[in-house]
Coordinates of C-alpha atoms and ligand atoms in Angstrom, one line a residue:
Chain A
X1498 CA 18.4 -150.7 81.0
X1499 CA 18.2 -147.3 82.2
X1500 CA 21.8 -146.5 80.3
X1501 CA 20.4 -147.8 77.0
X1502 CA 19.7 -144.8 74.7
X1503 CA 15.8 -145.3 73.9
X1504 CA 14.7 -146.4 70.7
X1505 CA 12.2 -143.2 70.3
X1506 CA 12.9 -140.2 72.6
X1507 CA 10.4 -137.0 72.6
X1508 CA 11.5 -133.8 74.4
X1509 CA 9.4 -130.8 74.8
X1510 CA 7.3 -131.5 71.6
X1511 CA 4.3 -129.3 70.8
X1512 CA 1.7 -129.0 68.6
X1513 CA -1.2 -126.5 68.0
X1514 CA -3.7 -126.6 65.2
X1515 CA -4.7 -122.9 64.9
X1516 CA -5.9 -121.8 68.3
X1517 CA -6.2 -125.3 70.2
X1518 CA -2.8 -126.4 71.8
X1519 CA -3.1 -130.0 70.7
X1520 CA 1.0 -130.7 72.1
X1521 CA 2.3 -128.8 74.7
X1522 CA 5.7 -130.1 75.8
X1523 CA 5.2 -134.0 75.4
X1524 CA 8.8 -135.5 77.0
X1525 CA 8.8 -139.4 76.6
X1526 CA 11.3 -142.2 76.3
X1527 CA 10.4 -145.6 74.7
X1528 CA 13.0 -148.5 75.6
X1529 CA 14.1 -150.7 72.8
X1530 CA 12.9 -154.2 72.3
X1531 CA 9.6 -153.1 74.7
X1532 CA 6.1 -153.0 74.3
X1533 CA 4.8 -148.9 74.7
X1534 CA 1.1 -148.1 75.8
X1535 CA 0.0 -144.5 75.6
X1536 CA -3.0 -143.9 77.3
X1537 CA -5.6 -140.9 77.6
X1538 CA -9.0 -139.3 76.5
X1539 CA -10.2 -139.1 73.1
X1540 CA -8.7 -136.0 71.7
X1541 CA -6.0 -135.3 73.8
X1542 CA -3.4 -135.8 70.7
X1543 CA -2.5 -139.3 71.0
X1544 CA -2.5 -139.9 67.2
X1545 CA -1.5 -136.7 66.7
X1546 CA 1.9 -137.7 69.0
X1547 CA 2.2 -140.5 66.5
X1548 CA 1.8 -139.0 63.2
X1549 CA 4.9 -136.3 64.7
X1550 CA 7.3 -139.3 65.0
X1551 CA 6.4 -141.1 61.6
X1552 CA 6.9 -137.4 60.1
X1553 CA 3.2 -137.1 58.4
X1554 CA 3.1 -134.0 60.6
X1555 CA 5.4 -131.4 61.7
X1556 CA 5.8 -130.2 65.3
X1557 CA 5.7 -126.9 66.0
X1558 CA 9.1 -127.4 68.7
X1559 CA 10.7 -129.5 70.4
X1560 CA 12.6 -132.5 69.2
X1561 CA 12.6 -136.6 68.5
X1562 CA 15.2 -139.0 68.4
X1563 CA 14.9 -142.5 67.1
X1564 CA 18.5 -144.4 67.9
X1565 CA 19.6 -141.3 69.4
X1566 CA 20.0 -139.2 66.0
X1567 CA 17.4 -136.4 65.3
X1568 CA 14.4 -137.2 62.9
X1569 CA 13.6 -133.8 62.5
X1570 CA 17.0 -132.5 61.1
X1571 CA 17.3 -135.7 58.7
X1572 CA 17.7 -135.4 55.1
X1573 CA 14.6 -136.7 53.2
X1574 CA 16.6 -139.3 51.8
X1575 CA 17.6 -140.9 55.7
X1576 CA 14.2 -140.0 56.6
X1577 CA 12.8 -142.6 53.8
X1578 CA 15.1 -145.5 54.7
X1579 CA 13.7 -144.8 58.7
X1580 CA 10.6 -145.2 57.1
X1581 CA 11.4 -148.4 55.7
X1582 CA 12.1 -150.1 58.9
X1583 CA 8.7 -148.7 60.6
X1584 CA 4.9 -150.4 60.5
X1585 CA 2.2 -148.2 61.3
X1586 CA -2.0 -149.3 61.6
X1587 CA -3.7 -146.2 61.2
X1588 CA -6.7 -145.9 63.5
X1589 CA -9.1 -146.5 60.7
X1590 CA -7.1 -149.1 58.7
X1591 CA -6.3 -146.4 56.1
X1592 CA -6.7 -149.8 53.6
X1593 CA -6.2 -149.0 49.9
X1594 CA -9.7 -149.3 48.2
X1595 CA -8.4 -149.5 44.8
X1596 CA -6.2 -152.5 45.5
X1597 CA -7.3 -156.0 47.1
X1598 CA -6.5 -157.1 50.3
X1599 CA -3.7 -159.2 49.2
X1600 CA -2.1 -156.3 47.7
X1601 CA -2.4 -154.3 50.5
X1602 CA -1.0 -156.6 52.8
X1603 CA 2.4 -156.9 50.4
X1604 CA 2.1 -153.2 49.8
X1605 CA 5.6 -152.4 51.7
X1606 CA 6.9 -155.7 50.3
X1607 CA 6.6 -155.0 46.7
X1608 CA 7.3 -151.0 47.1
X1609 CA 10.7 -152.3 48.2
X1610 CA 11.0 -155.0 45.9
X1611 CA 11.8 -157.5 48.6
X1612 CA 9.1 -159.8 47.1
X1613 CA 7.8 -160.6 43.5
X1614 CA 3.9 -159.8 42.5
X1615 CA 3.5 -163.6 41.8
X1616 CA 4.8 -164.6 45.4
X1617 CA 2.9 -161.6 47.0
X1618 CA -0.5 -163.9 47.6
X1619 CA 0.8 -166.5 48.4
X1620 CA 3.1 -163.8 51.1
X1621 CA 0.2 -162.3 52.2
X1622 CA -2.0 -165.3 52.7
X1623 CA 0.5 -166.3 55.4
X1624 CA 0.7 -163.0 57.1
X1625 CA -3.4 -162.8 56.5
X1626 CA -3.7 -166.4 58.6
X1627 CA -1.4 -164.8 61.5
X1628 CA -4.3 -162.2 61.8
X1629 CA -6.9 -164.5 61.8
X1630 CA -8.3 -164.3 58.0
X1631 CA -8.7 -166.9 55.5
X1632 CA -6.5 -166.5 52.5
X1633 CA -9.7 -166.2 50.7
X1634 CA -10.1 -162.8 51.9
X1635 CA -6.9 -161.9 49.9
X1636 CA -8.5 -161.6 46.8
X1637 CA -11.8 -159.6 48.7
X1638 CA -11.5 -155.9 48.0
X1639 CA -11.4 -153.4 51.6
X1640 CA -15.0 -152.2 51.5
X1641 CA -16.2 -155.8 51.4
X1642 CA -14.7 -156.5 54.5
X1643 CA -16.4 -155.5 57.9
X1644 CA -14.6 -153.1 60.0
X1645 CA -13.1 -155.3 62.3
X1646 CA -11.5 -157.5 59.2
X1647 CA -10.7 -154.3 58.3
X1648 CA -8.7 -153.7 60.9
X1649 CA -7.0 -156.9 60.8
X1650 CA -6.3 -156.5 57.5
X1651 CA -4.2 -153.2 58.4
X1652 CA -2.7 -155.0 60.8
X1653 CA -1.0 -157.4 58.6
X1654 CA -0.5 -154.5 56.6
X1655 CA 1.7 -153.1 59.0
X1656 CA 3.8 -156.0 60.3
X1657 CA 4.1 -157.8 56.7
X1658 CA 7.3 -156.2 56.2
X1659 CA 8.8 -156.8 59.8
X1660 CA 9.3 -153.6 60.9
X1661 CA 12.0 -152.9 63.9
X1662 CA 9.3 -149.9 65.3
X1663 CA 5.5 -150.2 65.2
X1664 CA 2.5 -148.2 66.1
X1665 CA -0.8 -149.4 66.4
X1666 CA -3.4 -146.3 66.8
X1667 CA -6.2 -148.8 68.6
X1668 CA -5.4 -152.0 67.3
X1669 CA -8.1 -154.5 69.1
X1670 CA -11.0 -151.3 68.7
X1671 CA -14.0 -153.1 66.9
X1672 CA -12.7 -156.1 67.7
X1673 CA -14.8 -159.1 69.4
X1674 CA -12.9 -159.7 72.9
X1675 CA -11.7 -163.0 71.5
X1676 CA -10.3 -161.4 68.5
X1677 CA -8.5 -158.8 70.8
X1678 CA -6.9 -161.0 72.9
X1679 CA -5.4 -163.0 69.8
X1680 CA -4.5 -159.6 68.4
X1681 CA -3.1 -158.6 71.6
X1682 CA -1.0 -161.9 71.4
X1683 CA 0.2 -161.3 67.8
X1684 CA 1.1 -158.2 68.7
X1685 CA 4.0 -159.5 72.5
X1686 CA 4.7 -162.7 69.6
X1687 CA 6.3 -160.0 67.3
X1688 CA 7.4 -157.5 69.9
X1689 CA 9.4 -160.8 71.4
X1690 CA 10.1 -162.4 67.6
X1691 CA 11.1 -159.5 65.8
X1692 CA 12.8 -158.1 68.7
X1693 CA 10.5 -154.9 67.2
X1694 CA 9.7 -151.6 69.4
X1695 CA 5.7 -151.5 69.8
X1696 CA 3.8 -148.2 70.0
X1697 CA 0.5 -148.7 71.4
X1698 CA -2.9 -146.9 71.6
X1699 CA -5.4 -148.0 73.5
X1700 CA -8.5 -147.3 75.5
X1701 CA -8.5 -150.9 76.6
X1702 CA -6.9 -151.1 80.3
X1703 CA -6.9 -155.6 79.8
X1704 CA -5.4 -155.1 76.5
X1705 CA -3.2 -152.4 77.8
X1706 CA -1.6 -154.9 80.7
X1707 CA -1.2 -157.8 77.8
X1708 CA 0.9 -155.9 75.1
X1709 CA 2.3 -152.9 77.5
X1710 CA 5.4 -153.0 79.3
X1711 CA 5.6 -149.7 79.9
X1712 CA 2.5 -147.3 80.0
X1713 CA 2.6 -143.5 79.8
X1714 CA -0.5 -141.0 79.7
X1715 CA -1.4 -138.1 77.9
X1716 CA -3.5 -135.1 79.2
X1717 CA -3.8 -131.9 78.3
X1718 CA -0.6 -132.1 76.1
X1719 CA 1.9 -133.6 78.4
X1720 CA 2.6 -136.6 79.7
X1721 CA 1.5 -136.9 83.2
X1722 CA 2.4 -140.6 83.9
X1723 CA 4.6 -143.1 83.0
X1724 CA 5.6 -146.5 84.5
X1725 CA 4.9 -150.5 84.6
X1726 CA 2.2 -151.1 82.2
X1727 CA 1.3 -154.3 84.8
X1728 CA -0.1 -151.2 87.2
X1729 CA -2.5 -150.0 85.8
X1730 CA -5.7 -149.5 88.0
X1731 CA -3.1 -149.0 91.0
X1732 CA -0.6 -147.0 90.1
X1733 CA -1.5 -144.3 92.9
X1734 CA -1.9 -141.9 90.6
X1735 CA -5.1 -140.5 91.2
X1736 CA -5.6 -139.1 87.3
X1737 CA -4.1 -142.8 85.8
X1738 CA -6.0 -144.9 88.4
X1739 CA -9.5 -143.3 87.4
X1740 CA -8.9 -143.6 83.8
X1741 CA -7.6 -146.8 84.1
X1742 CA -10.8 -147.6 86.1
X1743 CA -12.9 -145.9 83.9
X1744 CA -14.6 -143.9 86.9
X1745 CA -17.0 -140.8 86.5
X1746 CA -15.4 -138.9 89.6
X1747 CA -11.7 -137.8 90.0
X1748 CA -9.3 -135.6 89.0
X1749 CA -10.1 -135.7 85.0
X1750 CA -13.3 -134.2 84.7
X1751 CA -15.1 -134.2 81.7
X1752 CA -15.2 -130.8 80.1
X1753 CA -16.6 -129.4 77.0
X1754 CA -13.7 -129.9 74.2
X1755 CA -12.8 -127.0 71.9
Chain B
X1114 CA -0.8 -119.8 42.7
X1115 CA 2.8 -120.9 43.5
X1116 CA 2.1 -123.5 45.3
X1117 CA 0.2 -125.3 43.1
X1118 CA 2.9 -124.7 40.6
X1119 CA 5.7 -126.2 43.2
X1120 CA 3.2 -129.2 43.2
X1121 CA 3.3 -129.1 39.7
X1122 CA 7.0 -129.5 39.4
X1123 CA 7.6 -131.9 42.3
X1124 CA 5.0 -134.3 40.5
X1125 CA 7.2 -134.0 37.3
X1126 CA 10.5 -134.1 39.5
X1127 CA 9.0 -137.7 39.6
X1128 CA 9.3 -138.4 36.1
X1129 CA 13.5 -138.9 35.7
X1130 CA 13.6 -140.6 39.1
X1131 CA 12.4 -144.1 39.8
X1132 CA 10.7 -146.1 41.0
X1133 CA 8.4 -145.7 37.9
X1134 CA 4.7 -146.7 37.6
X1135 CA 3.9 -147.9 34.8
X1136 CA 1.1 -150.3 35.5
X1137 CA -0.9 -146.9 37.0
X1138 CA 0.1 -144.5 34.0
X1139 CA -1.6 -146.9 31.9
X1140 CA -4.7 -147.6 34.2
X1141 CA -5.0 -143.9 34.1
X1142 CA -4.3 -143.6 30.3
X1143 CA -7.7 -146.0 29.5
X1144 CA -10.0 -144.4 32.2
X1145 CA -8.9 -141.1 30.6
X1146 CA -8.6 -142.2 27.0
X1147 CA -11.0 -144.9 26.2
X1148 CA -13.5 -144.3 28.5
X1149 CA -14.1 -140.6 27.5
X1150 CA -14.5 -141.6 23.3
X1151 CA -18.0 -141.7 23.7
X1152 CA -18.4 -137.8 25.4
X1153 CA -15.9 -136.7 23.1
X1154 CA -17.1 -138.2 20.4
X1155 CA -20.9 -137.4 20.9
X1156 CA -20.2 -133.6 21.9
X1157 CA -17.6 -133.2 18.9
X1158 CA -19.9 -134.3 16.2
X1159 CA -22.7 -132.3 17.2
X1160 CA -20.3 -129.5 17.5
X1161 CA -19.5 -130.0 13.5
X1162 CA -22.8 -130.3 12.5
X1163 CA -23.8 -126.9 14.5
X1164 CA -20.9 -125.3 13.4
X1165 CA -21.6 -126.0 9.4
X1166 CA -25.0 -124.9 9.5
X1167 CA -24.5 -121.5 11.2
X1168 CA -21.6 -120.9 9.4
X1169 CA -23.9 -121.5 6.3
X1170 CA -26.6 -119.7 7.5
X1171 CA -24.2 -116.4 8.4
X1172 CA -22.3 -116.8 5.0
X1173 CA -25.4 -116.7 3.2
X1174 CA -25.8 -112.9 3.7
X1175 CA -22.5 -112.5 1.7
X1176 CA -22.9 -115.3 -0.7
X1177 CA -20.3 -116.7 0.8
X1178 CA -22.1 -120.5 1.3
X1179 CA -18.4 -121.8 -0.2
X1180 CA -16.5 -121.0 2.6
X1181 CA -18.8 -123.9 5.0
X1182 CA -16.1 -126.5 4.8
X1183 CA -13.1 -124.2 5.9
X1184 CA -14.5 -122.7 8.3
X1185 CA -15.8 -125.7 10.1
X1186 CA -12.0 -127.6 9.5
X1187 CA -10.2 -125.0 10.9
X1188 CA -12.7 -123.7 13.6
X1189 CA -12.7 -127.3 14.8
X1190 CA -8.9 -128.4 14.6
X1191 CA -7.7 -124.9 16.0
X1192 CA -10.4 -124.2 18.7
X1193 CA -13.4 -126.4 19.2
X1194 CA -11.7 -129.6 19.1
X1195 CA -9.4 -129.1 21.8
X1196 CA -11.5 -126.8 24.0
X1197 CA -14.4 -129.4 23.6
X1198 CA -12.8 -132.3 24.2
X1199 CA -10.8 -131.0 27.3
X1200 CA -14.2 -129.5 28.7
X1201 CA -15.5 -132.9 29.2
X1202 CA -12.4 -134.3 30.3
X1203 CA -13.0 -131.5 32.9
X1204 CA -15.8 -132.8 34.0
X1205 CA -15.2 -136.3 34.1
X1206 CA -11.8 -137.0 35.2
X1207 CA -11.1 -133.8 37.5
X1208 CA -13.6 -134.6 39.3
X1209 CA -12.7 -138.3 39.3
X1210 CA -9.0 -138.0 40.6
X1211 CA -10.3 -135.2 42.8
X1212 CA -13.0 -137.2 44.8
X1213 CA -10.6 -140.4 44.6
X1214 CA -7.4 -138.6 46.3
X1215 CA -9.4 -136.5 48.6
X1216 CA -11.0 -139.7 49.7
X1217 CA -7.5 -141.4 50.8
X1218 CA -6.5 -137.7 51.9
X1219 CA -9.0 -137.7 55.0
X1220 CA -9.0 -141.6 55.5
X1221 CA -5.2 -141.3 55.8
X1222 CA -4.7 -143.4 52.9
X1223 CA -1.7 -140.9 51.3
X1224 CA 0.0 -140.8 54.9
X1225 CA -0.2 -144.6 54.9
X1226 CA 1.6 -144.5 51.5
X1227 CA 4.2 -142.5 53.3
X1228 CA 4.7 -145.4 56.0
X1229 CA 4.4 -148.1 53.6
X1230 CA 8.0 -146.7 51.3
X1231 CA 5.8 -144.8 48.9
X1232 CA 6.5 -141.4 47.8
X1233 CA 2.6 -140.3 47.5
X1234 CA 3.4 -137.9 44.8
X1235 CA 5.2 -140.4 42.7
X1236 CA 2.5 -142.6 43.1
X1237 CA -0.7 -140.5 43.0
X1238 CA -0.2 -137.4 41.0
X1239 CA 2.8 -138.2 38.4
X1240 CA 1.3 -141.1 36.7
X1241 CA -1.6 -139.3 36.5
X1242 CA -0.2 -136.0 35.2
X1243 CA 1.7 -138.1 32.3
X1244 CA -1.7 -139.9 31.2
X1245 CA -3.3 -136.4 30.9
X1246 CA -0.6 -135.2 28.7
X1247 CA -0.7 -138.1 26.4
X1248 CA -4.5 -139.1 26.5
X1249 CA -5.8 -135.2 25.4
X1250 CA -4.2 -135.2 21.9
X1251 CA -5.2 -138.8 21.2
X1252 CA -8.8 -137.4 22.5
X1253 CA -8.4 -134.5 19.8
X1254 CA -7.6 -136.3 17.0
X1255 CA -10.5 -138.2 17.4
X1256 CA -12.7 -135.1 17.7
X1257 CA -11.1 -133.3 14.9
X1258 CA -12.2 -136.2 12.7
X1259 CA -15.6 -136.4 14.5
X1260 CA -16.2 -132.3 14.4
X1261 CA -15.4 -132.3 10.5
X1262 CA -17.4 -135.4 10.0
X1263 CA -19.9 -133.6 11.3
X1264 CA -19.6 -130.5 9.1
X1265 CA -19.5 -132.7 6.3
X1266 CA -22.7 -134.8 6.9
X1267 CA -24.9 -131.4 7.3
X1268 CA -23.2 -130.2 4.7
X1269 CA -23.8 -132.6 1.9
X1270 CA -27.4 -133.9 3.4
X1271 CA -28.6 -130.2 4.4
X1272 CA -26.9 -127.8 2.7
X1273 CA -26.8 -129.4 -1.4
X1274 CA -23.0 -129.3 -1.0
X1275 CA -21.4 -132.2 -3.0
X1276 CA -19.8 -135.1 -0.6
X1277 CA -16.4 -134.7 -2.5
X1278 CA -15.6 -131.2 -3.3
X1279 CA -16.6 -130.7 0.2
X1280 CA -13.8 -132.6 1.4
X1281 CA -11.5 -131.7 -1.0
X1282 CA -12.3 -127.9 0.3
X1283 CA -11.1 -129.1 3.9
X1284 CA -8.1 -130.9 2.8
X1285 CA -6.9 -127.9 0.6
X1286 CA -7.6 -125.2 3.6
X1287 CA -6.4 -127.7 6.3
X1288 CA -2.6 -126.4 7.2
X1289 CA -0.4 -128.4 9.9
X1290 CA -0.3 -125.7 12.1
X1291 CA -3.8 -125.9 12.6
X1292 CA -3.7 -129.2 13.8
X1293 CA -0.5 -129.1 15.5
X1294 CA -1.4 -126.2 17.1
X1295 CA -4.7 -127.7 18.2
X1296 CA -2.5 -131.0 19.9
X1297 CA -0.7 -128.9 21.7
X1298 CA -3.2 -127.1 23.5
X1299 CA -5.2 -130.5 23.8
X1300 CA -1.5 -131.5 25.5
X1301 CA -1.6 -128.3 28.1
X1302 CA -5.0 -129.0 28.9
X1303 CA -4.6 -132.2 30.0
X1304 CA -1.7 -131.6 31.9
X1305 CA -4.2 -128.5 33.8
X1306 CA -6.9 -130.8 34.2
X1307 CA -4.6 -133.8 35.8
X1308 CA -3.1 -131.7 38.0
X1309 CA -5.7 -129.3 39.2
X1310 CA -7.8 -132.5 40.2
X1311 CA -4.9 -134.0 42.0
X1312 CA -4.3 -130.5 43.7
X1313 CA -7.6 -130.4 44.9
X1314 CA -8.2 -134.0 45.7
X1315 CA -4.7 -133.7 47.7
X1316 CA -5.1 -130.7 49.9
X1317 CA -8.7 -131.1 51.1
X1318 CA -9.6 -131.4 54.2
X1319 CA -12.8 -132.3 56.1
X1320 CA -14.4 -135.1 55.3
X1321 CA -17.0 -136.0 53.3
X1322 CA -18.1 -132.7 52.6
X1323 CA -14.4 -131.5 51.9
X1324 CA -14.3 -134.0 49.3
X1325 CA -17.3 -132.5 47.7
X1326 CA -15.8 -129.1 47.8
X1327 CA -12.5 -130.0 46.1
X1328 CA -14.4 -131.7 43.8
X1329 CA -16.1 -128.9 42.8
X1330 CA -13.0 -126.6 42.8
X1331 CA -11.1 -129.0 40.2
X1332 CA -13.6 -129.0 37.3
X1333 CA -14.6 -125.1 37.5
X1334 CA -10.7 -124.4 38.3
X1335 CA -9.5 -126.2 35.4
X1336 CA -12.7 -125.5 33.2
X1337 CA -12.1 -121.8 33.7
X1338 CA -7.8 -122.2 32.8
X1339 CA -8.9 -123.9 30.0
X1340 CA -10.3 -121.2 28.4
X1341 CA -8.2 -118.9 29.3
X1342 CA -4.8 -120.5 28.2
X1343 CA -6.6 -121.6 25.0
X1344 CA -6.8 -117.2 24.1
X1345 CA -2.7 -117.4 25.6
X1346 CA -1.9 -120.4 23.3
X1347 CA -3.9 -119.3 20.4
X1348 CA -2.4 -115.3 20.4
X1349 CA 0.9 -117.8 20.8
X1350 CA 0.7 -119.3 17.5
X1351 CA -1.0 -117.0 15.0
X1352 CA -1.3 -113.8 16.1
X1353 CA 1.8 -112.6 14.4
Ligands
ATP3204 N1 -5.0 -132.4 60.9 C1 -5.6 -131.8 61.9 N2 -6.1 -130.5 61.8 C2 -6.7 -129.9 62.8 N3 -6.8 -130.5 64.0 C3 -6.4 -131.7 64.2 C4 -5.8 -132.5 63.2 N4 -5.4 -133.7 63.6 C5 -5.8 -133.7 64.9 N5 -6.4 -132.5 65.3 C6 -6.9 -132.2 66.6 O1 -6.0 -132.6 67.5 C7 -6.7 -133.2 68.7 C8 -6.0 -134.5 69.0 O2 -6.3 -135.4 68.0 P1 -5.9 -136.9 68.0 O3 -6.4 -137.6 66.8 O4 -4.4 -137.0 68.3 O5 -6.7 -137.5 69.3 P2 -6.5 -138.9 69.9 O6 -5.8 -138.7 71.2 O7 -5.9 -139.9 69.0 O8 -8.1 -139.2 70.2 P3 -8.9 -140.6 70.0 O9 -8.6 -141.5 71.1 O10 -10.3 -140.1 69.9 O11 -8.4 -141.2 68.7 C9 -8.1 -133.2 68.4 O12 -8.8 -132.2 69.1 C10 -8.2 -132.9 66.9 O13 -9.3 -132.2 66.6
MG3205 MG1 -6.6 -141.3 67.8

């Protein structure tokens, strides 16, 4: 695989938010067709990393590539159709109050005009059951919902389209461990199904080893790991190995954040 | 100052070029329309009634008691109807659009737009800036009728002025510049109001309490343009 140009490829990109360094050289490959976990402490710009490639923020420098052409020199119109072909769930479901579930599950649907507002329930009833929710629910408006429905529901949200790339920012957080492992499953079924590129965040080393094939970490603005997501806990790398193991001594100490 | 006058021109970029949002430009027409009749209608009649009986009670001192119904018809189609009306617009719908869009700014509801094929812009701010600019004159009309209504009832109950020669005295002074004049303001000011609460709403930051804040900033922001483009508009169209 290794002579495949990667579906998403970082190089050198940084990020600072007045003072605080958020990005400081992050250099990263992510193979087509393969599940992605990015690991690392709260904070240490793993959203932030995300929200670069899906171009809600700008990097300060350095560069991505998504099928080996430049995002960041793309014309807004090119950018858009990328845009079409990418899912996202936001960390806190980002749900549309205003609308009901059902309508935010179709949202990308009908904003394309691949579907028809009178097929969209019945559309997102079926992607609604894939998550685990009644079709009932469709007609429930987002702040009825509990968080974890919530987060279900923006994780049809994000696959109802079939995207070829998408990033879930802590898909099974909230979640029952039940629920996570079926979200963990939905999430290999439409990596393997869709033949889709998954982008994962998670603090969750089981959930990590069920929808990772490859794991990379973050710290301090760069990536300081990256290999078999199946490692993790053993990897020999003293930093990975203690996050992975959730210990209290090690090379990460916890320090005051800025 | 030039940003938020680039943000006013990309939202209107949005008008020639679809997809077009109709559904939302008439959600926001009603909550704009409609459901302001009863401030606007409430604040403009009082306004009339005021207006007749100081007018009387100044005119008096110059036995001038005949000039009531004029004044109140023009004071209220030129001036007071528009600037009243668009005042509580202010207050209700700049701060509504404000708090609603800074709420999906920091629960990163418009970057979701982004990744679901939506041009926020298009979707948030131009249907909105379009129902402002149609909803304020239909809000002025009615409080032009309302103001001189007003006017009228002091007049005739209060003042001993007979109910038909006062009307006939503000159909004879009435000219259609004054109310023309007065719809196009009442057009301006809704486009200000729209888009400074969508400005606001858009750009904060922060949370609940950034919310507040740009809440806050859209009703004195646009209360205070208000004012001042109705002195621009009105040395615009008759002082000459
Ligand atoms: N829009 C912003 N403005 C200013 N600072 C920001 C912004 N977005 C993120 N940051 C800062 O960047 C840093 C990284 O944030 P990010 O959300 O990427 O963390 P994270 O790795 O996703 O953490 P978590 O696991 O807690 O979600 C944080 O210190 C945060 O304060
Ligand atoms: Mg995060």
């Amino acid at each position: 695989m290794s002579g495949d140009v990667p579906k998403i490829r970082l190089r050198g990109l940084a990020k600072a938010f007045g003072e605080k360094k958020v990005l400081d050289g992050v250099d990263l490959d992510i193979r087509a067709g393969h599940g992605m976990v990015i690991l690392g402490g709260s904070g240490s710009g793993k959203s932030v990393t995300i929200k670069c490639i899906l171009g809600l923020i700008q990097p300060d420098a350095g560069t991505i590539e998504v099928d080996g052409r430049d995002i960041l020199a793309m014309s807004r119109r090119e950018r858009e159709e990328l845009n079409d072909r990418i899912g996202m769930l936001f960390q806190n479901g980002a749900l549309f109050d205003s609308l009901p579930v059902w309508e935010n599950v179709c949202f990308k649907l009908l904003a394309q005009k691949r579907i028809t507002r009178a097929k969209a329930r019945d559309k997102a009833a079926e992607v609604l059951a894939q998550v685990g929710l009644a079709a009932s629910v469709g007609d429930l408006s987002p702040a009825e919902l509990s968080g974890g429905m919530q987060k279900r529901v923006g994780l049809a949200r994000a696959i109802a389209a079939q995207p070829d790339i998408i990033f879930f920012d802590e898909p099974t957080t909230g979640l029952d461990p039940i629920m996570g492992a079926v979200i963990d499953g939905l999430i290999v079924d439409v990596v393997k199904r869709l033949g889709a590129t998954a982008v994962s965040i998670t603090h969750d080393m089981a959930s990590a080893r069920r929808i990772g094939d490859d794991a990379a970490m973050l710290h301090k603005g760069k990536i300081v790991w990256r290999g078999p997501a199946a490692s993790l806990g053993h990897t020999g790398n003293a930093m990975v190995d203690q996050f992975a193991r959730g210990e209290r001594e090690g090379p990460i100490q916890m320090e005051l954040r800025r | 100052m030039g940003a938020v006058a680039l943000f006013a021109l990309q939202g209107l970029s949005h008008l020639v070029r679809p997809p077009f949002y109709g559904r939302l430009f008439l959600r926001h027409l009603v909550e704009i329309a409609y459901f302001s009749l009863p401030v606007v209608a409430l604040t403009a009649i009082f306004t009339g009634m005021v207006l007749a009986l100081q007018s009387y009670t100044g005119f008096a001192r110059f036995n001038a008691e005949g000039a009531v119904a004029n004044v109140v018809v023009l004071s209220i189609t030129r001036e007071l109807g528009p600037v009243i009306a668009a005042l509580m617009v202010a207050g209700r719908i700049g701060a509504a659009f404000a708090a609603e869009i800074g709420t999906m700014r920091v629960t990163d509801q418009i970057d979701a737009l982004t990744t679901l094929s939506t041009n926020p812009m298009k979707y948030l701010v131009t249907p909105r800036l379009l129902a402002g600019v149609v909803a304020l004159p239909f809000l002025v009309v009615v409080a032009d009728v309302l103001g001189v209504m007003g006017g009228w009832l002091i007049g005739t109950t209060k003042l001993g002025f007979a109910s038909l020669s006062y009307l006939k005295a503000t159909m004879d002074f009435l000219q259609t510049m004054d109310v023309v004049s007065g719809l196009v303001k009442a057009s301006v000011f809704g486009f200000v109001i729209t888009l400074m609460g969508c400005w606001c709403g858009y750009n904060s930051k922060g949370g609940a309490q950034g919310v507040g804040a740009a809440t806050t900033a859209a009703v004195v922001s646009s209360s205070i343009l208000i004012l001042a483009l109705d002195y621009v508009l009105t040395e615009m169209f008759f002082a000459r």
